[in-house]
Coordinates of C-alpha atoms in Angstrom, one line a residue:
X1 CA -32.0 -27.4 -8.7
X2 CA -34.6 -27.0 -11.4
X3 CA -32.5 -24.2 -13.1
X4 CA -29.4 -26.4 -13.1
X5 CA -31.4 -29.2 -14.7
X6 CA -32.7 -26.8 -17.4
X7 CA -29.1 -25.6 -18.1
X8 CA -27.7 -29.1 -18.4
X9 CA -30.7 -30.2 -20.6
X10 CA -30.2 -27.1 -22.8
X11 CA -26.5 -28.0 -23.3
X12 CA -27.2 -31.6 -24.2
X13 CA -30.3 -31.0 -26.3
X14 CA -28.4 -29.5 -29.3
X15 CA -25.3 -31.6 -29.3
X16 CA -24.0 -30.7 -32.7
X17 CA -24.2 -26.9 -32.2
X18 CA -22.9 -27.2 -28.7
X19 CA -20.0 -29.3 -29.9
X20 CA -19.2 -26.8 -32.6
X21 CA -19.3 -24.0 -30.1
X22 CA -17.0 -25.9 -27.7
X23 CA -14.6 -26.7 -30.6
X24 CA -14.6 -23.0 -31.6
X25 CA -13.7 -22.1 -28.0
X26 CA -11.0 -24.8 -27.7
X27 CA -9.2 -23.3 -30.7
X28 CA -9.5 -19.8 -29.4
X29 CA -8.6 -20.6 -25.8
X30 CA -5.6 -22.8 -26.8
X31 CA -4.2 -19.9 -28.9
X32 CA -4.8 -17.4 -26.1
X33 CA -3.2 -19.7 -23.5
X34 CA -0.1 -20.3 -25.7
X35 CA 0.3 -16.6 -26.7
X36 CA -0.4 -15.4 -23.1
X37 CA 2.2 -17.7 -21.6
X38 CA 4.8 -16.7 -24.2
X39 CA 4.2 -13.0 -23.9
X40 CA 4.1 -13.0 -20.1
X41 CA 7.4 -15.1 -20.1
X42 CA 9.2 -12.6 -22.4
X43 CA 7.9 -9.7 -20.3
X44 CA 9.1 -11.3 -17.1
X45 CA 12.8 -11.2 -18.0
X46 CA 14.9 -10.0 -15.0
X47 CA 11.9 -9.1 -12.9
X48 CA 13.1 -11.5 -10.2
X49 CA 16.0 -9.3 -9.1
X50 CA 15.2 -7.6 -5.8
X51 CA 16.9 -4.3 -6.8
X52 CA 15.7 -4.4 -10.5
X53 CA 14.5 -0.8 -10.4
X54 CA 17.9 0.6 -9.7
X55 CA 20.1 -1.7 -11.8
X56 CA 21.5 -0.3 -15.1
X57 CA 23.9 -1.4 -17.8
X58 CA 26.5 1.2 -18.9
X59 CA 26.7 1.6 -22.7
X60 CA 28.0 3.8 -25.5
X61 CA 26.1 4.5 -28.8
X62 CA 28.9 3.1 -30.8
X63 CA 29.7 -0.3 -29.1
X64 CA 26.6 -0.9 -27.0
X65 CA 27.5 -2.7 -23.8
X66 CA 31.1 -3.4 -24.8
X67 CA 33.4 -1.1 -22.8
X68 CA 37.1 -0.9 -21.7
X69 CA 38.0 -1.6 -18.1
X70 CA 39.3 1.9 -17.2
X71 CA 35.7 3.2 -17.4
X72 CA 35.0 1.2 -14.2
X73 CA 38.2 2.4 -12.5
X74 CA 37.1 6.0 -13.3
X75 CA 33.5 5.9 -12.0
X76 CA 34.0 3.5 -9.1
X77 CA 36.0 6.0 -7.1
X78 CA 34.5 9.3 -8.3
X79 CA 30.7 8.9 -8.7
X80 CA 28.9 8.6 -5.3
X81 CA 25.5 8.0 -7.1
X82 CA 26.8 4.5 -8.0
X83 CA 26.3 2.3 -5.0
X84 CA 27.7 -0.9 -6.5
X85 CA 29.4 -1.9 -9.8
X86 CA 30.2 -5.3 -11.3
X87 CA 32.1 -6.4 -14.4
X88 CA 30.9 -9.2 -16.7
X89 CA 33.1 -10.9 -19.2
X90 CA 31.8 -14.0 -21.1
X91 CA 33.8 -16.7 -22.8
X92 CA 33.4 -20.4 -23.7
X93 CA 35.5 -22.7 -21.7
X94 CA 36.2 -26.4 -21.3
X95 CA 35.4 -27.4 -17.7
X96 CA 36.6 -30.6 -16.1
X97 CA 38.4 -32.1 -13.1
X98 CA 41.7 -33.9 -13.0
X99 CA 39.8 -37.2 -12.6
X100 CA 37.5 -36.5 -15.5
X101 CA 40.3 -35.3 -17.7
X102 CA 42.1 -38.6 -17.2
X103 CA 38.9 -40.2 -18.6
X104 CA 38.9 -37.6 -21.5
X105 CA 35.7 -36.0 -20.3
X106 CA 35.2 -32.2 -20.5
X107 CA 32.1 -30.0 -20.7
X108 CA 32.0 -27.1 -23.1
X109 CA 30.4 -24.4 -20.9
X110 CA 29.7 -20.7 -20.7
X111 CA 32.1 -19.1 -18.3
X112 CA 31.2 -15.7 -16.8
X113 CA 34.1 -13.9 -15.2
X114 CA 32.9 -11.5 -12.6
X115 CA 33.6 -10.1 -9.1
X116 CA 32.3 -10.0 -5.5
X117 CA 29.7 -7.3 -6.3
X118 CA 27.8 -9.7 -8.6
X119 CA 25.7 -11.3 -5.9
X120 CA 25.2 -7.9 -4.2
X121 CA 23.6 -6.4 -7.3
X122 CA 21.8 -9.5 -8.7
X123 CA 19.4 -11.8 -6.9
X124 CA 20.8 -15.2 -8.0
X125 CA 20.4 -17.6 -5.0
X126 CA 23.4 -19.5 -3.6
X127 CA 22.8 -23.1 -2.6
X128 CA 26.2 -23.6 -1.0
X129 CA 28.6 -20.9 0.1
X130 CA 28.8 -17.6 1.9
X131 CA 28.0 -14.7 -0.5
X132 CA 30.3 -12.3 1.4
X133 CA 33.5 -11.8 -0.5
X134 CA 32.8 -14.5 -3.1
X135 CA 35.0 -14.3 -6.2
X136 CA 37.2 -11.6 -4.7
X137 CA 40.3 -13.9 -4.9
X138 CA 42.0 -15.2 -8.1
X139 CA 41.4 -18.7 -9.3
X140 CA 38.1 -19.2 -7.5
X141 CA 34.8 -20.4 -9.1
X142 CA 31.1 -20.8 -8.4
X143 CA 29.3 -23.7 -10.2
X144 CA 25.7 -23.8 -11.2
X145 CA 23.8 -26.9 -9.7
X146 CA 23.7 -28.6 -13.1
X147 CA 27.4 -28.3 -13.8
X148 CA 28.2 -29.2 -10.2
X149 CA 26.3 -32.4 -10.6
X150 CA 28.0 -33.2 -13.9
X151 CA 31.4 -32.7 -12.3
X152 CA 31.0 -34.1 -8.8
X153 CA 27.6 -36.0 -8.8
X154 CA 26.1 -35.8 -5.3
X155 CA 29.3 -34.8 -3.5
X156 CA 29.8 -31.3 -2.1
X157 CA 32.2 -29.5 -4.6
X158 CA 33.1 -26.6 -2.3
X159 CA 36.9 -26.6 -1.6
X160 CA 37.6 -29.0 -4.6
X161 CA 39.5 -28.0 -7.7
X162 CA 38.2 -27.8 -11.3
X163 CA 40.0 -27.2 -14.6
X164 CA 38.8 -24.2 -16.6
X165 CA 40.5 -24.4 -20.0
X166 CA 43.5 -26.1 -18.4
X167 CA 43.8 -23.7 -15.4
X168 CA 43.1 -24.8 -11.9
X169 CA 40.3 -23.0 -9.9
X170 CA 39.0 -23.7 -6.4
X171 CA 35.2 -24.1 -6.0
X172 CA 33.9 -21.7 -3.4
X173 CA 30.2 -22.0 -3.9
X174 CA 27.2 -23.5 -5.8
X175 CA 24.4 -21.4 -7.1
X176 CA 21.0 -22.3 -8.5
X177 CA 20.8 -22.5 -12.3
X178 CA 20.2 -19.2 -14.0
X179 CA 16.4 -18.8 -14.5
X180 CA 15.0 -19.2 -18.0
X181 CA 13.9 -15.6 -17.9
X182 CA 17.3 -14.2 -17.1
X183 CA 18.8 -12.0 -19.9
X184 CA 22.2 -13.6 -19.4
X185 CA 23.2 -17.1 -18.3
X186 CA 26.3 -19.0 -17.5
X187 CA 27.3 -22.5 -16.4
X188 CA 30.2 -21.3 -14.1
X189 CA 31.3 -18.0 -12.6
X190 CA 35.0 -17.4 -12.2
X191 CA 36.7 -14.6 -10.5
X192 CA 37.6 -11.6 -12.6
X193 CA 40.6 -11.2 -10.3
X194 CA 42.1 -14.2 -12.1
X195 CA 42.2 -12.3 -15.4
X196 CA 43.7 -9.2 -13.7
X197 CA 46.4 -11.4 -12.0
X198 CA 47.5 -12.5 -15.5
X199 CA 47.1 -9.1 -17.2
X200 CA 47.5 -6.4 -14.4
X201 CA 47.8 -3.6 -17.0
X202 CA 44.3 -4.3 -18.4
X203 CA 42.7 -1.9 -15.9
X204 CA 44.4 0.9 -17.8
X205 CA 44.0 -0.4 -21.3
X206 CA 41.5 1.7 -23.3
X207 CA 41.9 -0.4 -26.4
X208 CA 40.1 -3.6 -25.2
X209 CA 36.4 -3.2 -25.5
X210 CA 35.1 -6.6 -24.3
X211 CA 33.5 -6.0 -20.9
X212 CA 30.0 -5.2 -19.6
X213 CA 29.4 -3.1 -16.5
X214 CA 26.2 -3.2 -14.4
X215 CA 25.7 -0.6 -11.7
X216 CA 23.2 -0.3 -8.9
X217 CA 22.3 3.4 -8.5
X218 CA 21.0 5.2 -5.5
X219 CA 17.2 5.8 -5.4
X220 CA 15.9 8.6 -7.8
X221 CA 19.2 9.1 -9.6
X222 CA 18.9 11.0 -12.8
X223 CA 20.7 8.9 -15.3
X224 CA 21.1 11.7 -17.9
X225 CA 22.8 14.0 -15.3
X226 CA 24.9 11.0 -14.2
X227 CA 26.1 10.3 -17.7
X228 CA 27.1 13.9 -18.2
X229 CA 28.9 13.8 -14.8
X230 CA 31.0 10.8 -16.0
X231 CA 32.0 12.5 -19.2
X232 CA 33.4 15.4 -17.2
X233 CA 35.8 13.2 -15.2
X234 CA 39.4 14.2 -15.7
X235 CA 40.7 10.7 -16.5
X236 CA 38.0 10.0 -19.1
X237 CA 38.3 13.3 -21.1
X238 CA 40.5 11.8 -23.8
X239 CA 38.1 8.9 -24.2
X240 CA 35.2 11.3 -24.4
X241 CA 36.9 13.4 -27.0
X242 CA 37.7 10.4 -29.1
X243 CA 34.2 9.1 -28.9
X244 CA 32.8 12.5 -29.9
X245 CA 35.1 12.5 -32.9
X246 CA 33.6 9.1 -34.0
X247 CA 30.0 9.7 -32.9
X248 CA 28.7 13.2 -32.9
X249 CA 25.0 12.5 -32.2
X250 CA 23.6 12.1 -28.7
X251 CA 25.5 11.0 -25.6
X252 CA 28.8 9.4 -25.2
X253 CA 27.8 7.4 -22.1
X254 CA 24.2 6.2 -21.5
X255 CA 22.4 3.9 -19.0
X256 CA 20.0 1.2 -20.0
X257 CA 17.6 0.0 -17.2
X258 CA 17.5 -3.7 -16.5
X259 CA 13.9 -3.9 -17.6
X260 CA 14.8 -2.7 -21.1
X261 CA 17.9 -4.9 -21.7
X262 CA 15.8 -7.8 -23.0
X263 CA 14.4 -5.5 -25.7
X264 CA 17.7 -4.2 -27.0
X265 CA 19.8 -6.2 -29.4
X266 CA 23.3 -6.3 -28.1
X267 CA 25.9 -9.1 -27.9
X268 CA 25.0 -12.8 -28.3
X269 CA 25.4 -13.2 -24.5
X270 CA 22.2 -11.4 -23.8
X271 CA 18.8 -12.8 -24.7
X272 CA 16.8 -10.5 -27.0
X273 CA 13.2 -10.1 -28.2
X274 CA 11.7 -7.4 -30.4
X275 CA 9.1 -5.6 -28.4
X276 CA 7.1 -5.0 -31.6
X277 CA 6.7 -8.7 -31.9
X278 CA 5.2 -8.9 -28.4
X279 CA 2.8 -6.1 -29.2
X280 CA 1.6 -7.9 -32.3
X281 CA 1.1 -11.1 -30.3
X282 CA -0.9 -9.1 -27.7
X283 CA -3.1 -7.8 -30.5
X284 CA -3.5 -11.3 -31.8
X285 CA -4.7 -12.4 -28.3
X286 CA -7.4 -9.7 -28.5
X287 CA -8.3 -10.7 -32.0
X288 CA -8.7 -14.4 -31.0
X289 CA -10.9 -13.3 -28.0
X290 CA -13.1 -11.1 -30.1
X291 CA -13.5 -13.7 -32.8
X292 CA -14.3 -16.3 -30.1
X293 CA -17.0 -14.0 -28.7
X294 CA -18.5 -13.3 -32.0
X295 CA -18.6 -17.0 -33.0
X296 CA -20.2 -17.8 -29.7
X297 CA -22.8 -15.1 -30.2
X298 CA -23.6 -16.4 -33.7
X299 CA -23.9 -20.0 -32.6
X300 CA -26.2 -18.9 -29.7
X301 CA -28.5 -16.7 -31.7
X302 CA -28.9 -19.4 -34.3
X303 CA -30.5 -21.5 -31.6
X304 CA -32.7 -18.6 -30.5
X305 CA -36.1 -20.1 -31.5
X306 CA -35.4 -23.4 -29.8
X307 CA -33.9 -21.8 -26.7
X308 CA -36.8 -19.3 -26.4
X309 CA -39.4 -22.1 -26.6
X310 CA -37.6 -24.2 -23.9
X311 CA -37.3 -21.2 -21.6
X312 CA -41.0 -20.4 -22.1
X313 CA -41.8 -23.5 -19.9
X314 CA -39.6 -22.0 -17.2
X315 CA -41.4 -18.7 -17.5
X316 CA -44.9 -20.2 -17.5
X317 CA -44.0 -21.9 -14.2
X318 CA -43.4 -18.4 -12.8
X319 CA -39.8 -17.7 -13.7
X320 CA -38.8 -14.1 -14.5
X321 CA -37.1 -12.9 -17.6
X322 CA -34.0 -11.9 -15.6
X323 CA -33.7 -15.5 -14.4
X324 CA -34.0 -16.8 -17.9
X325 CA -31.2 -14.4 -18.9
X326 CA -29.1 -15.7 -16.0
X327 CA -29.7 -19.3 -17.1
X328 CA -28.3 -18.5 -20.6
X329 CA -25.3 -16.8 -19.0
X330 CA -24.6 -19.7 -16.6
X331 CA -25.0 -22.1 -19.5
X332 CA -22.4 -20.1 -21.4
X333 CA -20.1 -20.2 -18.4
X334 CA -20.4 -24.0 -18.2
X335 CA -19.5 -24.4 -21.9
X336 CA -16.6 -21.9 -21.5
X337 CA -15.1 -23.7 -18.5
X338 CA -15.5 -27.0 -20.3
X339 CA -13.7 -25.7 -23.4
X340 CA -11.0 -24.2 -21.2
X341 CA -10.3 -27.5 -19.5
X342 CA -10.0 -29.2 -22.9
X343 CA -7.8 -26.3 -24.2
X344 CA -5.5 -26.7 -21.2
X345 CA -5.2 -30.4 -21.9
X346 CA -4.5 -29.7 -25.6
X347 CA -1.9 -27.1 -24.5
X348 CA -0.2 -29.6 -22.2
X349 CA 0.1 -32.2 -25.0
X350 CA 1.4 -29.7 -27.6
X351 CA 3.5 -27.0 -26.0
X352 CA 6.8 -29.0 -26.2
X353 CA 6.3 -29.6 -29.9
X354 CA 5.5 -25.9 -30.5
X355 CA 8.6 -24.8 -28.5
X356 CA 10.8 -27.1 -30.6
X357 CA 9.1 -26.0 -33.8
X358 CA 9.5 -22.3 -33.2
X359 CA 12.7 -22.4 -31.0
X360 CA 11.0 -20.5 -28.2
X361 CA 10.7 -21.0 -24.4
X362 CA 8.1 -20.1 -21.8
X363 CA 5.0 -22.1 -23.0
X364 CA 5.0 -24.5 -20.0
X365 CA 2.7 -24.0 -17.0
X366 CA 5.2 -25.7 -14.7
X367 CA 5.9 -23.4 -11.8
X368 CA 3.3 -20.9 -13.1
X369 CA 0.1 -22.6 -12.0
X370 CA -1.4 -19.3 -10.8
X371 CA -2.0 -18.6 -14.5
X372 CA -4.7 -21.3 -14.4
X373 CA -6.7 -19.1 -12.0
X374 CA -6.3 -16.2 -14.4
X375 CA -7.4 -18.4 -17.3
X376 CA -10.5 -19.5 -15.4
X377 CA -11.3 -15.9 -14.6
X378 CA -10.9 -15.0 -18.2
X379 CA -13.2 -17.9 -19.3
X380 CA -15.9 -16.7 -16.9
X381 CA -15.6 -13.0 -18.1
X382 CA -15.5 -14.2 -21.7
X383 CA -18.6 -16.3 -21.2
X384 CA -20.5 -13.4 -19.6
X385 CA -19.6 -11.0 -22.4
X386 CA -20.4 -13.6 -25.1
X387 CA -23.8 -14.5 -23.5
X388 CA -24.9 -11.0 -22.7
X389 CA -26.4 -10.1 -26.1
X390 CA -27.9 -13.6 -26.8
X391 CA -29.6 -13.6 -23.3
X392 CA -31.2 -10.2 -24.2
X393 CA -32.1 -11.3 -27.7
X394 CA -33.5 -14.7 -26.9
X395 CA -35.7 -13.5 -24.0
X396 CA -36.9 -10.2 -25.6
X397 CA -40.2 -11.5 -27.0
X398 CA -43.3 -11.7 -24.8
X399 CA -44.3 -15.1 -23.3
X400 CA -47.4 -15.3 -25.5
X401 CA -45.3 -14.9 -28.7
X402 CA -42.8 -17.5 -27.4
X403 CA -45.5 -20.2 -26.9
X404 CA -47.0 -19.6 -30.4
X405 CA -43.8 -20.0 -32.5
X406 CA -40.7 -18.2 -33.7
X407 CA -41.8 -15.9 -36.5
X408 CA -40.9 -12.9 -34.4
X409 CA -37.1 -13.7 -34.8
X410 CA -37.1 -13.1 -38.6
X411 CA -36.0 -9.5 -38.5
X412 CA -35.2 -8.8 -34.8
X413 CA -31.5 -8.2 -34.2
X414 CA -30.7 -8.8 -37.9
X415 CA -28.5 -5.7 -38.1
X416 CA -26.5 -6.6 -35.0
X417 CA -25.9 -10.2 -36.2
X418 CA -24.9 -9.0 -39.7
X419 CA -22.4 -6.6 -38.0
X420 CA -20.9 -9.5 -36.0
X421 CA -20.6 -11.6 -39.1
X422 CA -19.0 -8.8 -41.0
X423 CA -16.4 -8.2 -38.2
X424 CA -15.7 -11.9 -38.2
X425 CA -15.1 -12.0 -41.9
X426 CA -12.8 -8.9 -41.7
X427 CA -10.8 -10.5 -38.8
X428 CA -10.6 -13.9 -40.5
X429 CA -9.5 -12.4 -43.9
X430 CA -6.9 -10.3 -42.0
X431 CA -5.5 -13.3 -40.2
X432 CA -5.5 -15.5 -43.3
X433 CA -3.8 -12.7 -45.3
X434 CA -1.2 -12.2 -42.5
X435 CA -0.6 -15.9 -42.5
X436 CA 0.1 -15.8 -46.2
X437 CA 2.5 -12.8 -45.8
X438 CA 4.3 -14.6 -43.0
X439 CA 4.6 -17.8 -45.0
X440 CA 6.0 -15.9 -47.9
X441 CA 8.5 -14.1 -45.6
X442 CA 9.6 -17.4 -44.1
X443 CA 10.0 -18.9 -47.6
X444 CA 12.0 -15.8 -48.6
X445 CA 14.3 -16.2 -45.6
X446 CA 14.8 -19.9 -46.1
X447 CA 15.4 -19.7 -49.8
X448 CA 17.3 -16.4 -49.9
X449 CA 20.8 -16.7 -51.5
X450 CA 23.2 -15.5 -48.8
X451 CA 26.2 -16.0 -51.0
X452 CA 27.3 -19.1 -49.2
X453 CA 26.7 -22.8 -49.6
X454 CA 25.2 -23.8 -46.2
X455 CA 23.7 -27.2 -46.9
X456 CA 25.1 -30.2 -45.0
X457 CA 27.5 -27.9 -43.1
X458 CA 28.0 -28.5 -39.3
X459 CA 30.3 -26.6 -37.0
X460 CA 32.3 -27.6 -33.9
X461 CA 33.5 -25.3 -31.2
X462 CA 37.1 -26.1 -30.4
X463 CA 38.7 -25.9 -26.9
X464 CA 42.2 -24.5 -26.4
X465 CA 43.9 -27.9 -26.7
X466 CA 42.2 -28.6 -30.1
X467 CA 43.0 -25.1 -31.3
X468 CA 46.7 -25.7 -30.5
X469 CA 46.6 -29.0 -32.4
X470 CA 44.5 -27.9 -35.3
X471 CA 46.8 -29.5 -37.9
X472 CA 46.5 -32.9 -36.3
X473 CA 42.7 -32.5 -36.0
X474 CA 42.5 -31.4 -39.7
X475 CA 44.4 -34.6 -40.8
X476 CA 42.1 -36.8 -38.7
X477 CA 38.9 -35.1 -39.9
X478 CA 39.9 -35.1 -43.6
X479 CA 40.3 -38.8 -43.5
X480 CA 36.7 -39.4 -42.4
X481 CA 34.5 -40.7 -45.3
X482 CA 31.6 -38.6 -44.2
X483 CA 33.6 -35.4 -44.4
X484 CA 33.9 -33.8 -47.8
X485 CA 35.8 -30.6 -46.8
X486 CA 36.6 -28.5 -43.7
X487 CA 37.6 -25.0 -42.8
X488 CA 38.6 -23.0 -39.8
X489 CA 36.9 -19.7 -38.8
X490 CA 36.8 -17.7 -35.6
X491 CA 33.0 -17.1 -36.0
X492 CA 30.2 -18.8 -37.8
X493 CA 28.1 -16.9 -40.4
X494 CA 25.7 -14.5 -38.8
X495 CA 27.6 -14.3 -35.5
X496 CA 30.7 -12.3 -36.4
X497 CA 31.5 -10.5 -33.1
X498 CA 34.9 -8.8 -33.7
X499 CA 34.2 -5.1 -34.0
X500 CA 36.9 -2.7 -35.2
X501 CA 37.0 1.1 -35.5
X502 CA 39.5 2.5 -37.9
X503 CA 40.4 5.9 -39.4
X504 CA 40.4 5.4 -43.1
X505 CA 41.7 8.4 -45.0
X506 CA 40.7 10.7 -42.2
X507 CA 37.2 9.2 -41.9
X508 CA 36.3 7.0 -38.9
X509 CA 34.7 3.7 -39.9
X510 CA 33.1 0.9 -37.8
X511 CA 33.5 -2.6 -39.3
X512 CA 33.3 -6.2 -38.4
X513 CA 36.5 -8.3 -38.9
X514 CA 36.3 -12.1 -39.6
X515 CA 39.4 -14.2 -39.2
X516 CA 39.2 -17.2 -41.5
X517 CA 41.6 -19.7 -43.0
X518 CA 42.7 -20.1 -46.6
X519 CA 40.1 -22.8 -47.3
X520 CA 37.1 -20.7 -46.1
X521 CA 36.1 -19.1 -49.5
X522 CA 36.1 -22.3 -51.4
X523 CA 34.4 -24.2 -48.6
X524 CA 31.4 -21.9 -48.6
X525 CA 31.5 -21.3 -52.4
X526 CA 31.9 -17.6 -52.0
X527 CA 32.4 -15.8 -55.3
X528 CA 34.9 -13.0 -55.6
X529 CA 33.5 -9.7 -57.0
X530 CA 37.0 -8.7 -57.9
X531 CA 40.5 -9.9 -57.1
X532 CA 41.4 -13.3 -55.6
X533 CA 41.0 -15.4 -52.5
X534 CA 43.7 -16.3 -50.0
X535 CA 46.4 -18.6 -51.4
X536 CA 46.4 -21.9 -49.6
X537 CA 49.5 -22.3 -47.4
X538 CA 51.0 -19.1 -48.8
X539 CA 52.9 -17.1 -46.1
X540 CA 52.7 -14.1 -48.5
X541 CA 49.1 -13.7 -47.6
X542 CA 49.8 -13.1 -43.9
X543 CA 48.4 -9.7 -42.9
X544 CA 46.4 -9.5 -46.1
X545 CA 42.7 -9.0 -46.1
X546 CA 39.6 -9.2 -48.3
X547 CA 36.9 -6.5 -48.2
X548 CA 33.3 -6.8 -49.2
X549 CA 31.9 -4.4 -51.8
X550 CA 30.0 -2.3 -49.2
X551 CA 33.3 -1.7 -47.3
X552 CA 35.0 -0.4 -50.5
X553 CA 32.1 1.9 -51.1
X554 CA 32.2 3.1 -47.5
X555 CA 35.9 3.8 -47.7
X556 CA 35.3 5.6 -51.0
X557 CA 38.3 3.8 -52.6
X558 CA 38.5 3.9 -56.4
X559 CA 41.3 1.3 -56.5
X560 CA 41.3 -0.8 -53.3
X561 CA 44.2 -2.9 -54.5
X562 CA 46.5 0.0 -54.0
X563 CA 45.5 0.3 -50.3

């Protein structure tokens, strides 16, 4: 009890320095909490799948995860190492019901077309429905809980019909919403059998590269040997030869494990993070912890004369040096835990703002309360490490010297303290310099001239009905006082997703194609390097195209207007 009183008294005796110490720890701990939660969230992607160690995405070096359907047909019946395979095809659809349509209510949603193997490979829980044979029949759908509530409120939607871009589907199940740490998400799953019923020849069409394939392999399957085995199949030889003629380096077929998908930039349907960014953030966590420890040590050693004198009373009463050291460490733990509690409160008040500011997820502690135990353990270990040197330093003089005064502290430990201060300055200057570099880079990105006028521009995704009636929509939009101009485009800048491969004068070229209307160039203020833009309303410009300068250089055309 006496020791606890001494510890509390020591904390309250030097309120200013104690307050500064706690403030230092709050800043360090808040940064560590935010960064730790974000990094752990990004590293947790797809870890919830029961068979995650055996799930792979099939890819090619040229087109990533985009593959033609005959690949599935070839491997499904000829490769025993593949236990299960599922097809994924993403698109944006207008979802409604007949009742809601009569009220002019639709929901623009992500529609994932897939098959009955989806729930056998991935661990997405069903709320309503039997997983056996789901999505095996055409025109069937599974809703997420959120979309089911929007469409049917509290009613059971199973057996009811919905409209997906005007086509009728029967709801056969309801699943939990896709977790935040899933690499891909959707609002509704529809049966891939529906697409095949409309286009039965697609299973043999090698020209449509729009599908993703995920496979579950048998334990200990060598993916390199498996890729080679697939390329040797008789019905894919022509495909392999064509791929080799376009891409001579590496493999034609490759497998990417589920745990690596989040770190590979692919299509916009899959969430992506650069792993180097996470490594830098992990390093920053270490830097914050080290700086916090050094700050704590400097604050503690600056109070050495006062602390030594107060502890001398304890030692005169019979206390041992080891007990005095323990008191200093326990005092450090008290301060550290106090700072952690305040840091957690600050985090709870600020994480939403930070998420909105940086457009990130994963900073909330909701559903991750076990992390609080880890943070408490960290705070205790942090305090012990931070107090270890001060406890040795403060209690090092003899009791007789302590009672007389503090002259003995003038040179003792000076080299160690100077080293701590030097390291602090180095880390601080490094962080400040990094902040300036990042700030300059952000300014560069925000002010860089991309060649288009992007201010005051908004975009609207159109459903099938609006696309069919685009002229009527254009007339209505152009009459609005708030609208200065408009243009139609299949993609928005930065998200052009139409990839083409073409032989140009005997050389195979990969390029992105961007369908736009005749108003597009003027709308965005795009200057022509040479030649002219599309003539407005001119049928003569049907099947004409505009290349950028890089494409002309790649094609090695001296006079592109003759091509």
